[in-house]
Coordinates of C-alpha atoms and ligand atoms in Angstrom, one line a residue:
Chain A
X1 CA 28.2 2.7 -4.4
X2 CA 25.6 0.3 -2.9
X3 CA 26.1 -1.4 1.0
X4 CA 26.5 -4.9 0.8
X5 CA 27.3 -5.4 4.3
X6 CA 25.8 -8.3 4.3
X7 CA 24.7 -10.1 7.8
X8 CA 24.8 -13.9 8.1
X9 CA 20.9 -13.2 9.3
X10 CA 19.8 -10.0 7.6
X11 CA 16.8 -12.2 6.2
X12 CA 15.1 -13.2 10.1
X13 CA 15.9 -9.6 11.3
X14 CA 12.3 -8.2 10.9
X15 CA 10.6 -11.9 11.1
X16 CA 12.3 -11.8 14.6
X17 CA 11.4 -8.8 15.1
X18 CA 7.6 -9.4 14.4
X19 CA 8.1 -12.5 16.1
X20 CA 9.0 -10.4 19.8
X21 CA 6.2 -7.7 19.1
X22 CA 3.6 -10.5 18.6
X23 CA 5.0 -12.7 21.7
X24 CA 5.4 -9.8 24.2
X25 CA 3.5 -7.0 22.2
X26 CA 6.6 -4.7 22.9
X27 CA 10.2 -5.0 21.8
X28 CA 12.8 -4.4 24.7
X29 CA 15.9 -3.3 25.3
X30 CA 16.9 -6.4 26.0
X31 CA 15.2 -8.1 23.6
X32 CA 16.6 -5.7 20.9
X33 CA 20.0 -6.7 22.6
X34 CA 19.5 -10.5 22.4
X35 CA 18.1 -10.3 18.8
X36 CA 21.3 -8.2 18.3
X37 CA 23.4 -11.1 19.6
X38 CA 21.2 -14.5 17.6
X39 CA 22.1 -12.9 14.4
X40 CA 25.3 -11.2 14.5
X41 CA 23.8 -7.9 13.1
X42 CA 24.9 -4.4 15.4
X43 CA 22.7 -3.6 17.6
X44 CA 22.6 0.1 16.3
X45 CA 21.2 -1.7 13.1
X46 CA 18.3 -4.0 14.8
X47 CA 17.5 -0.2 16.5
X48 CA 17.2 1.2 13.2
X49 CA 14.6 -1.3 11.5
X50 CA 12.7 -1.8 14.9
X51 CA 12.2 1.9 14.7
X52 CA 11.5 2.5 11.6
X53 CA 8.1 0.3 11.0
X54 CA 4.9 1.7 12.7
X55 CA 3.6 -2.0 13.6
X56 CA 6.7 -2.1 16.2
X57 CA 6.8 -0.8 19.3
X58 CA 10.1 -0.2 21.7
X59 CA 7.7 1.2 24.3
X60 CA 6.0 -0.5 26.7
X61 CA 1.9 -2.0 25.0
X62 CA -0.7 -2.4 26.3
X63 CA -2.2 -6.0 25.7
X64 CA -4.5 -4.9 23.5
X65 CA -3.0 -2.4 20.6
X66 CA -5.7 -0.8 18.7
X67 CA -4.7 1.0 15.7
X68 CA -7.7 2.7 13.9
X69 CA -7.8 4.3 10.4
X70 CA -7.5 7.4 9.7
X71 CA -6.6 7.8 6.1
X72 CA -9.1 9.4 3.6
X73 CA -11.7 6.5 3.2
X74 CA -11.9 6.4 6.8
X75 CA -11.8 10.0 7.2
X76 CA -14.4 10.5 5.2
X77 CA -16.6 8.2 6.7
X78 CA -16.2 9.6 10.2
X79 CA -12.8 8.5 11.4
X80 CA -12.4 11.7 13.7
X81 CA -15.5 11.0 15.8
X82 CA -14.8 7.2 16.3
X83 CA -11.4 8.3 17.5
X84 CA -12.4 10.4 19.8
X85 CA -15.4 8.2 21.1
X86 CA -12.3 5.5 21.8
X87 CA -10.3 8.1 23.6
X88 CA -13.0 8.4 25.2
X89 CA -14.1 5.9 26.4
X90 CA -10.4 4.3 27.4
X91 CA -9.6 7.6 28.8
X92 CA -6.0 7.8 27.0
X93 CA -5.0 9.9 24.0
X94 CA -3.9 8.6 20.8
X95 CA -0.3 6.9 21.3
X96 CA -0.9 6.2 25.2
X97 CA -1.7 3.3 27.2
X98 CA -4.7 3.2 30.0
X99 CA -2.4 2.8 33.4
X100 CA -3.9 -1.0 33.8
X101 CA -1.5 -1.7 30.7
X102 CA -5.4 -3.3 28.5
X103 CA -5.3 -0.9 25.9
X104 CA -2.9 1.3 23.7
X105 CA -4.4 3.7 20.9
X106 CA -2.6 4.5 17.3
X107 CA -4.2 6.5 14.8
X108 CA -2.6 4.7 11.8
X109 CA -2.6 4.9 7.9
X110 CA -4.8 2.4 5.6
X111 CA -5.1 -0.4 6.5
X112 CA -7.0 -1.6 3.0
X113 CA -10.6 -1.8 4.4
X114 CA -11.8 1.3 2.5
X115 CA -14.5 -0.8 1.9
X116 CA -15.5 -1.4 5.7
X117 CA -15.0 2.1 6.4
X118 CA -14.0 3.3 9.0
X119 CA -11.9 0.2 9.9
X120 CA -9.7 -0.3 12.5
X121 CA -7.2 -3.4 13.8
X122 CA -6.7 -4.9 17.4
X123 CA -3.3 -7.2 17.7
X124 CA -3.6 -7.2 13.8
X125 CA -7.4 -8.1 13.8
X126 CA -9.6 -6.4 11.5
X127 CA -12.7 -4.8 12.1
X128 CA -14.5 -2.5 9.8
X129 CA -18.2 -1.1 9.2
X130 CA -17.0 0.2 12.5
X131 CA -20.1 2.6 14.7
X132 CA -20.2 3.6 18.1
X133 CA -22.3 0.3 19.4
X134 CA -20.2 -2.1 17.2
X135 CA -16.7 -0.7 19.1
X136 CA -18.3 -0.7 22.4
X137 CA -19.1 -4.3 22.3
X138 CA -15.5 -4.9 20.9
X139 CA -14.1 -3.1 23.3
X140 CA -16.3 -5.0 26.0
X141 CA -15.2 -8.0 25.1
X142 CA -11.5 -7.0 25.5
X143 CA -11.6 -6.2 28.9
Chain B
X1 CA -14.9 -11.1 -13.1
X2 CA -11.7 -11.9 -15.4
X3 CA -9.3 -11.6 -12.3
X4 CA -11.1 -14.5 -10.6
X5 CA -10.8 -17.5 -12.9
X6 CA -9.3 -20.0 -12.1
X7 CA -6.6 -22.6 -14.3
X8 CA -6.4 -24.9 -11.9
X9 CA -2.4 -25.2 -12.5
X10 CA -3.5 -25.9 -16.6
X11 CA -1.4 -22.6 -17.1
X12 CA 1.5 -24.0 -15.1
X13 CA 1.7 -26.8 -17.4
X14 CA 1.1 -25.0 -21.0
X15 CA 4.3 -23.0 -19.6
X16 CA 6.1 -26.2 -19.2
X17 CA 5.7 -27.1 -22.6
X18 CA 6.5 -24.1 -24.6
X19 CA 9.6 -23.5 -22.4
X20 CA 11.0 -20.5 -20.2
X21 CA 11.3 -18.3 -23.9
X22 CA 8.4 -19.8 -25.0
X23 CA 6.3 -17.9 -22.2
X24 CA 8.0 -14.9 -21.9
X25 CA 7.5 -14.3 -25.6
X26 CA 3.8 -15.3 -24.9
X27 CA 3.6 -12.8 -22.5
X28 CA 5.0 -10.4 -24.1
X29 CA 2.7 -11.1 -27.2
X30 CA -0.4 -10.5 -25.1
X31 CA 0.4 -7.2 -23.9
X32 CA 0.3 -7.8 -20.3
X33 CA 1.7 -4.9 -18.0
X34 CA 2.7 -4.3 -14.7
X35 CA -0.8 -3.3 -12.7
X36 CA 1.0 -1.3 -9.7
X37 CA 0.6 1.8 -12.0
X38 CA 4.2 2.3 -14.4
X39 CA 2.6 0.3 -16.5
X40 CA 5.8 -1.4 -17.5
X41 CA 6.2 -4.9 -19.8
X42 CA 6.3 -7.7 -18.0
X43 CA 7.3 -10.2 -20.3
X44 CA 10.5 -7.4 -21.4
X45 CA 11.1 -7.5 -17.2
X46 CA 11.0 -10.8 -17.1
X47 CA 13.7 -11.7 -20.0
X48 CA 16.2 -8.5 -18.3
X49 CA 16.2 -11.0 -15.5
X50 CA 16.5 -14.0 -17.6
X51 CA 19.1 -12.6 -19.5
X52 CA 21.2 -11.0 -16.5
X53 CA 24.2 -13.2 -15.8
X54 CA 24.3 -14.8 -12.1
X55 CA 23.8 -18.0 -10.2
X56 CA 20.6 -17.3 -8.8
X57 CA 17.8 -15.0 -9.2
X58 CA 14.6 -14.4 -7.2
X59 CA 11.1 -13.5 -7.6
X60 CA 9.6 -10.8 -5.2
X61 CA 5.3 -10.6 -5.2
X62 CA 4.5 -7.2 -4.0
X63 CA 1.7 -7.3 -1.6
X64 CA 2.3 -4.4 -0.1
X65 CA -0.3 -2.3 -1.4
X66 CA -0.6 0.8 0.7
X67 CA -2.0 3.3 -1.3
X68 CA -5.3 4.4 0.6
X69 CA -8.2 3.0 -0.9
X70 CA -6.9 0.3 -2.6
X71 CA -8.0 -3.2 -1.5
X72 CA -8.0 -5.4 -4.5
X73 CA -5.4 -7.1 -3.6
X74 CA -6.5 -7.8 -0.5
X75 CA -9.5 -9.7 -2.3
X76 CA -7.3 -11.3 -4.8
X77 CA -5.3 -12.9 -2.2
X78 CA -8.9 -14.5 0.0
X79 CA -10.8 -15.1 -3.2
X80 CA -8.2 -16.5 -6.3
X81 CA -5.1 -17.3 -4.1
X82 CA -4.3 -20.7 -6.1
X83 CA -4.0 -18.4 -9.4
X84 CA -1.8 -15.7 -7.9
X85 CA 0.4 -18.7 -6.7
X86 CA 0.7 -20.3 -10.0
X87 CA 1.6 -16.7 -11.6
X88 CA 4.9 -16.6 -8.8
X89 CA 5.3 -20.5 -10.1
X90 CA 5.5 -19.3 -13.8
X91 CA 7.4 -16.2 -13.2
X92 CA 9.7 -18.3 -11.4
X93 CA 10.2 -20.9 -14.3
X94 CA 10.5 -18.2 -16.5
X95 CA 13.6 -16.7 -15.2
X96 CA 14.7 -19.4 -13.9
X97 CA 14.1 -18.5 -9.9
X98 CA 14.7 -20.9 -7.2
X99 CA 13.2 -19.0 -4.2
X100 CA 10.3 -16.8 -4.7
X101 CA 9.0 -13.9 -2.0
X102 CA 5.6 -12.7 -1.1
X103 CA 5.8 -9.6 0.2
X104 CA 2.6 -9.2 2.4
X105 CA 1.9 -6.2 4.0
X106 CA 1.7 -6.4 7.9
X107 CA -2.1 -5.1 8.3
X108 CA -2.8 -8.2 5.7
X109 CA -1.4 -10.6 8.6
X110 CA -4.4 -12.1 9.2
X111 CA -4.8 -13.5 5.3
X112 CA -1.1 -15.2 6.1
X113 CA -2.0 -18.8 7.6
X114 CA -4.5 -19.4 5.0
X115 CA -2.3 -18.0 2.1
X116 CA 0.6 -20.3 3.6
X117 CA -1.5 -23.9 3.2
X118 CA -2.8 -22.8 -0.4
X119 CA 1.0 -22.2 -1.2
X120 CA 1.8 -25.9 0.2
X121 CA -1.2 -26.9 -1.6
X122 CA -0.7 -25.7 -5.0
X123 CA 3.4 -26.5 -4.4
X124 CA 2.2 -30.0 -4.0
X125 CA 0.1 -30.4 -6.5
X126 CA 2.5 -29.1 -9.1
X127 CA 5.4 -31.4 -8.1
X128 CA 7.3 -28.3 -7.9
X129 CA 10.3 -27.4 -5.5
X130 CA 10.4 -23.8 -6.1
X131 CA 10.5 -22.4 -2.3
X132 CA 7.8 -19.2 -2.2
X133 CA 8.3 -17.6 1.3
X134 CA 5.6 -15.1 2.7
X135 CA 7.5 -12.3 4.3
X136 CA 5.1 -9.3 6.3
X137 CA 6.3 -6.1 6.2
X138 CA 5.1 -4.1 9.7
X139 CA 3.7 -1.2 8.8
X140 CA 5.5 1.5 6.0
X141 CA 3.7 3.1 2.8
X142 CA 7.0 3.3 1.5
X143 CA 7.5 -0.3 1.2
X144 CA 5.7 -0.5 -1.8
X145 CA 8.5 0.9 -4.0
X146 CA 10.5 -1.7 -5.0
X147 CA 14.1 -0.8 -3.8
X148 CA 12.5 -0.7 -0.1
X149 CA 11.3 -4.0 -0.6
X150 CA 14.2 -5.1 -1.3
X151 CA 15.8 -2.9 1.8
X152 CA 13.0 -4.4 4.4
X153 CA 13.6 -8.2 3.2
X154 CA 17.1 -7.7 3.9
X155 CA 16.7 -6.6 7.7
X156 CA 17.3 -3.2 6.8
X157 CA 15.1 0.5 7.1
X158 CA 13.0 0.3 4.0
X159 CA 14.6 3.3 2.3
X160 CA 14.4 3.3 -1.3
X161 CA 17.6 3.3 -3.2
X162 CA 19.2 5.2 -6.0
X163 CA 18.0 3.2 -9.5
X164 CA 20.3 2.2 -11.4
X165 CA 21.2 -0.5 -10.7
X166 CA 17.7 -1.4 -11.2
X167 CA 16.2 -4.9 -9.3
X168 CA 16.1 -6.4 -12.7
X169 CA 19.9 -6.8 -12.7
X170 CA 20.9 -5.7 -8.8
X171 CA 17.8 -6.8 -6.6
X172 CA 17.8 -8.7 -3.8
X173 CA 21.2 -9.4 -2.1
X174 CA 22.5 -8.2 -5.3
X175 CA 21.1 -10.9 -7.6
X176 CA 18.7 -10.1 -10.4
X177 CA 15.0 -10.1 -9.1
X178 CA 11.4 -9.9 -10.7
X179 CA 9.1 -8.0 -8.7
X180 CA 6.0 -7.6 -9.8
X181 CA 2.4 -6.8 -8.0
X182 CA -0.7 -9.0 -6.9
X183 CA -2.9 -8.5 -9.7
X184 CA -0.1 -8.7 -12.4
X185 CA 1.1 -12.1 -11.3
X186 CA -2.6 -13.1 -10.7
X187 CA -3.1 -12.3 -14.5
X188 CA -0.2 -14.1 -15.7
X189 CA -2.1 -17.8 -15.8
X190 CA -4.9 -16.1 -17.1
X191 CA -3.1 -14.6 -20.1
X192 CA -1.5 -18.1 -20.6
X193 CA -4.1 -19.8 -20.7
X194 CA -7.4 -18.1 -22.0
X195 CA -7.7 -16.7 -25.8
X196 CA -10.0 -14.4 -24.8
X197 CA -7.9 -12.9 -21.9
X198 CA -8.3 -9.4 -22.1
X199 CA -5.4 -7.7 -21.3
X200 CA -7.5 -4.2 -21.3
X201 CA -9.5 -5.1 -18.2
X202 CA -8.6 -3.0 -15.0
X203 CA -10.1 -2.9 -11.7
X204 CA -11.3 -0.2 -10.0
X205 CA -11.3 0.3 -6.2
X206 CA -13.8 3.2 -5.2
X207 CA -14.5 4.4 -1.7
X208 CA -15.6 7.4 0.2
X209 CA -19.1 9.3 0.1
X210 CA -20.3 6.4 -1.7
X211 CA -23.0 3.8 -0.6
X212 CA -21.4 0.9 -2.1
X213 CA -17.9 0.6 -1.6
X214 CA -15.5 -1.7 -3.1
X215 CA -13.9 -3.4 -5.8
X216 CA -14.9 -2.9 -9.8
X217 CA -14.3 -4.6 -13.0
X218 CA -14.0 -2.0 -16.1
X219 CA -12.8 -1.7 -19.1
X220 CA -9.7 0.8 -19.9
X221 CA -11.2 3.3 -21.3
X222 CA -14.4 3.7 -19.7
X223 CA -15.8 7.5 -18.3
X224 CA -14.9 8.8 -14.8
X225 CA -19.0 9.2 -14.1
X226 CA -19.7 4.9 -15.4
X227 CA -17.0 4.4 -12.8
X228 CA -18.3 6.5 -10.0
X229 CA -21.9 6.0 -10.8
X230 CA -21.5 2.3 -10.2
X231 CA -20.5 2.8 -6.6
X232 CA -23.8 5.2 -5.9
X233 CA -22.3 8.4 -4.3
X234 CA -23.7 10.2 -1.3
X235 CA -24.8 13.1 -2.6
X236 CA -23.2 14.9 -5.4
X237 CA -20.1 14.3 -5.9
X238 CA -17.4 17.4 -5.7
X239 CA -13.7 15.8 -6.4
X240 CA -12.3 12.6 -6.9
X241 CA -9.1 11.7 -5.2
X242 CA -6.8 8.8 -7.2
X243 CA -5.5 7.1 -4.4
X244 CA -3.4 10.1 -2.2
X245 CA -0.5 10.0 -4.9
X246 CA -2.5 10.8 -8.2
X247 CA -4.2 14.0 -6.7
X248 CA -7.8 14.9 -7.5
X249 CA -9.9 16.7 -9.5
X250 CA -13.3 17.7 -9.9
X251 CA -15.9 16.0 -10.9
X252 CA -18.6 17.8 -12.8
X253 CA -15.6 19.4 -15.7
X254 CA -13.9 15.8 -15.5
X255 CA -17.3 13.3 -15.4
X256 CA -16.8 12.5 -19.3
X257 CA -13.3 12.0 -18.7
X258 CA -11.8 8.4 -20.5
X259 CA -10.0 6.6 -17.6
X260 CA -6.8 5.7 -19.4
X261 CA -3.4 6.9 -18.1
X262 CA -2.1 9.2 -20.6
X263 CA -5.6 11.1 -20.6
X264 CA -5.8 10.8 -16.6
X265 CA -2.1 12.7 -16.8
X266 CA -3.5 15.3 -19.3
X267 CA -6.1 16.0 -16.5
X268 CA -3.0 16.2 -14.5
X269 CA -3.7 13.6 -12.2
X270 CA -2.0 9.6 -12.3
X271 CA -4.4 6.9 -12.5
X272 CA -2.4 4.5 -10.8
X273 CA -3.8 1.5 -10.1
X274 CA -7.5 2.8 -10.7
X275 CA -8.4 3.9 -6.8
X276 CA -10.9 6.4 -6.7
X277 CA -12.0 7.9 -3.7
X278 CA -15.4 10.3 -4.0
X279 CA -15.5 13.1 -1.5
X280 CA -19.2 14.9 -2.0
X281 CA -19.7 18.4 -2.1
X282 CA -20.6 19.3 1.1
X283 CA -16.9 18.9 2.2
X284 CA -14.0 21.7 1.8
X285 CA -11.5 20.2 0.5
X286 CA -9.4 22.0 2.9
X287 CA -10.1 19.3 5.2
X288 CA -9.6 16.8 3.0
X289 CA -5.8 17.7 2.2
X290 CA -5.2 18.3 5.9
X291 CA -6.0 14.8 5.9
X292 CA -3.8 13.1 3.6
X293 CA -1.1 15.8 4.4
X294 CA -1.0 14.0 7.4
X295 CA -0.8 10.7 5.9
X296 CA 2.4 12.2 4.1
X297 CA 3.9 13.5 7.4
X298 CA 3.7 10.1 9.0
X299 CA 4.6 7.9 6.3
X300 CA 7.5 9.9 4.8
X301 CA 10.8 7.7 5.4
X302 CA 12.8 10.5 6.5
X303 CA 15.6 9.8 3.9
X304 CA 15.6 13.3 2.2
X305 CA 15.6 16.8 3.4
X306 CA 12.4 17.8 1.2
X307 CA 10.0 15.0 1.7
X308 CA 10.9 14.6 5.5
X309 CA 11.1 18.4 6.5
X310 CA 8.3 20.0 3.5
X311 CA 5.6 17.0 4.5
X312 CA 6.1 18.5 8.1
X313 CA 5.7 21.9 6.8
X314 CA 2.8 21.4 4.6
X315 CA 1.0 20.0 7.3
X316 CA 1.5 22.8 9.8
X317 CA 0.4 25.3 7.3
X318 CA -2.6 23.3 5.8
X319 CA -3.7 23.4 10.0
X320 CA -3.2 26.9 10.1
X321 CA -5.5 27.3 6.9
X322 CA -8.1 25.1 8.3
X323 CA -8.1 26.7 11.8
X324 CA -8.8 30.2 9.9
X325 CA -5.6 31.3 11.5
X326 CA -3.8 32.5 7.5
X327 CA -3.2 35.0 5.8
X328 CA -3.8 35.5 2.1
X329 CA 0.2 35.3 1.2
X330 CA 0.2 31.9 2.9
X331 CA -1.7 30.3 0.0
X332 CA 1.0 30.9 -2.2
X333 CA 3.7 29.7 -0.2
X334 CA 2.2 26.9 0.1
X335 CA 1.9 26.4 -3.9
X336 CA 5.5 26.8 -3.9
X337 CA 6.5 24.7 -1.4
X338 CA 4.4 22.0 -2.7
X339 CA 6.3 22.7 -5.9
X340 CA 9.6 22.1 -4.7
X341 CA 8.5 18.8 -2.3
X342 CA 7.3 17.7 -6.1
X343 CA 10.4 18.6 -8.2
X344 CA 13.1 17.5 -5.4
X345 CA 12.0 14.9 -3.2
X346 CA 14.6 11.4 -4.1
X347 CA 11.7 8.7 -4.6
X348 CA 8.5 8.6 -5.9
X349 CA 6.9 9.2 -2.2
X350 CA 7.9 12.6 -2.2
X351 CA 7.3 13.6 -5.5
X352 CA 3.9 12.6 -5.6
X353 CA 3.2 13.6 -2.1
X354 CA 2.0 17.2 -2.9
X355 CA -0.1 16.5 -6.0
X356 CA -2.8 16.1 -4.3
X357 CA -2.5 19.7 -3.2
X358 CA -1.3 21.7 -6.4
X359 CA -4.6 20.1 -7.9
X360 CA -6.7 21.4 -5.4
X361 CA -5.1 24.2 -5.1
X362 CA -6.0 24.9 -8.6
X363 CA -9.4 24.0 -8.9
X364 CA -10.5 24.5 -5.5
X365 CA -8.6 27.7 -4.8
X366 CA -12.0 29.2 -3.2
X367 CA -12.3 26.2 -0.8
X368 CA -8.6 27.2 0.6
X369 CA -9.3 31.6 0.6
X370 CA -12.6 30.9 2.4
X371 CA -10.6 30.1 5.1
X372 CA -8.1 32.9 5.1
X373 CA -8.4 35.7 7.9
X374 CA -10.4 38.2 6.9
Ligands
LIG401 S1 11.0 11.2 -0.9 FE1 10.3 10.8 1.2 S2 9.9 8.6 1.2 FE2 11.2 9.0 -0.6 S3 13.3 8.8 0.2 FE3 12.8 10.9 0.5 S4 12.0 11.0 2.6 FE4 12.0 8.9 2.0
LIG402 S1 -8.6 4.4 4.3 FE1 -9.1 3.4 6.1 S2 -8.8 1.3 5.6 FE2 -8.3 2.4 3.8

């Protein structure tokens, strides 16, 4: 009825995991492979969960990871257009990286600033209240 | 605002004394109820878990409050932390937990650090050796039903799981587990402690066209128009959205309506956890459902045949209707598949998932034909 396979380290699979994306902002074949290895769980499992949650990435980042709002708080206080002032400006779609490997864009769902709409996060910072100016000057200071 | 006394770990210790019965009958007795929106008992969870036989059992804080525009817990956790901490520590007593979990969601990671030292803190202070570990999810609406939290804590995809075996006797790694939300733990030293606790008290995020955002204190009870008014919307107001999962109605027939579940139901819409979100009348609300359709096409776990495949669907049709590119027959479809989504889908993701749209598509039906090909 219910799976109790139970791995020796099922509890430090997705800490480990978040532990990789944060380190190397990507998660890796190998890395996947090694993670695999540290805590006996198949690798076709650790695939699975590092798939399955949007903060993970088994692509190749960019340093920066922006992942902006666009749930309906957001959407309703101009999510679209701040979107596509980022594209934009970066030159990249939503879900690409510029080729200098600074930036990658996700359109993503709430991130529970409704009240700083439209919000959006960079490498899990927040940033909300969010206008044209106010990104350009984040942006700036990335680069 | 009730939600952000403090008790200074005075709760903690009243606990002590009237004994792990003692508090859940005290509990029990003030009428405190799970906040995440079922509403259920918490002092009846609490002794299922107490009573289930089994060496250890565990205590699960759900932080994972994904629902767009909701944010209250995000301000219970910068601005009362030591009181939502001393709720996990009673809850824990109370069933007799060893090893409590919070369940942060992964776009709170920043509030983590800070969350961690208050829990050392507070740990301290009470002489306690109960072991609370933050664990951050990375990114999945679904999380926030209970069986994925369970899934996602044990290194698996958090898909939700058949109930029975509910957590209260089967939770985490099989052992009976407490979850329980944020603002109902955060209450839990409150009701303890204060007389006057009022266990009617409910908070209300609102967002959208409004000028001031945020986070409300109300009364159970109280008129959809008090609520709204409060925030100042832009504009008049056309529909109010509860959250993505309680669907919307409008608000000039509904402005008088009491905000209490079983009238928010009759209105045919789930208050939830009291997230309102104001969309003012110069929108279609075409638009607006394209938009949280696509918030169901992305976050939809992919475990079942309706949710995964009819979110997909929805969305592609609710594109084609806002392009101009459908015909009149498509509006129907689109009722029924929203019906089926409703009626089939395994967990509560899918079955709320289309609400939103049968509401609108009843009381804004115009909004949808004035889109159709003519
Ligand atoms: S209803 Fe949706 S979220 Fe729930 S199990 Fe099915 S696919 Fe997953
Ligand atoms: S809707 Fe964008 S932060 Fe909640």
């Amino acid at each position: 009825m219910e799976d109790k396979e139970a791995y020796p380290d099922c509890l430090g699979l997705l800490p480990k995991l978040e532990k990789e994306q944060a380190k190397k902002g990507w998660i890796s074949e190998q890395a996947l492979k090694r993670i695999s290895k540290e805590t006996g769980i198949p690798i076709s499992r650790v695939y699975g969960v590092a798939t399955f949650y949007a903060h993970l990435h088994t692509e190749k980042q960019g340093k920066y990871i922006i992942e902006i709002c666009n749930s309906p708080s957001c959407y309703l206080n101009s999510s679209l257009n701040l979107i596509k002032f980022i594209e934009k400006e970066l030159k990249i779609k939503s879900g690409q990286t510029t080729k200098n490997g600074k930036f990658s864009i996700h359109i993503c769902s709430c991130i529970g600033c409704c009240d700083k709409a439209p919000a959006m996060m960079i490498n899990k910072k927040v940033y909300g209240n969010l206008t044209e100016e106010k990104v350009k000057k984040i942006l700036k200071k990335c680069r | 605002m009730q939600i952000l006394k403090k008790t200074n770990l005075k709760a903690f210790e009243k606990a002590k004394k009237l004994g792990p019965e003692g508090v859940i009958s005290l509990i029990k007795e003030k009428g405190l109820a799970g906040r995440g929106g079922a509403g259920f008992p918490t002092g009846t969870k609490w002794e299922m878990v107490r009573n289930a036989e089994a060496d250890e059992r565990y205590v699960i804080c759900n932080a994972d409050e994904g629902e767009p525009g909701t944010f209250k817990d995000r301000m219970i956790i910068e601005k009362n932390p030591e009181t939502l901490i001393e709720g996990i520590l009673i809850a824990s007593y109370a069933v007799g937990a060893k090893k409590a979990f919070i369940y942060l969601r992964g776009e709170y990671t920043c509030l983590k650090s800070k969350l961690n030292k208050k829990i050392k803190e507070v740990l301290s202070k009470a002489k306690s050796d109960l072991k609370i570990e933050i664990f951050v999810g990375a990114g999945a609406y679904v999380c926030g039903e209970e069986t994925a939290i369970l899934a996602s804590i044990e290194g698996k995809r958090g898909h939700p799981k058949v109930r029975p075996p509910y957590p209260t006797t089967y939770g985490l790694f099989g052992k009976p587990t407490v979850i329980n939300n944020v603002e109902t733990l955060t209450n839990v030293p409150l009701a303890v402690m204060f007389d006057d606790w009022n266990k009617d008290t409910r908070l209300h995020c609102i967002s959208g066209d409004v000028e001031k955002p945020g986070v409300y204190e109300a009364p159970l009870g109280e008129k959809l128009s008090q609520a709204i008014e409060r925030a100042k919307p832009k504009g008049k107001p056309k529909a109010v959205y509860f959250g993505c999962f309680g669907g919307c109605m409008p608000y000039e027939k509904f402005r008088d309506l009491e905000l209490r579940p079983e009238k928010v139901c009759e209105g045919e819409c789930m208050l939830g956890s009291c997230t309102m979100i104001v969309v003012s009348e110069k929108r279609s609300i075409v638009d607006v459902a394209t938009n949280i359709a696509k918030f169901y096409e992305f976050e939809s776990c992919g475990k079942c045949t309706p949710c995964r495949e009819g979110t997909m669907r929805v969305l592609a049709m609710l594109q084609n209707i806002s392009v101009g590119d459908a015909k009149p027959e498509d509006i129907d479809t689109l009722q029924e598949l929203a019906e089926v989504i409703k009626e089939t889908s395994f967990c509560g993701l899918g079955q709320t998932a289309t609400s939103h749209l049968i509401n609108a598509l009843k009381f804004f039906r115009k909004d949808f034909e004035d889109r159709i090909k003519k």
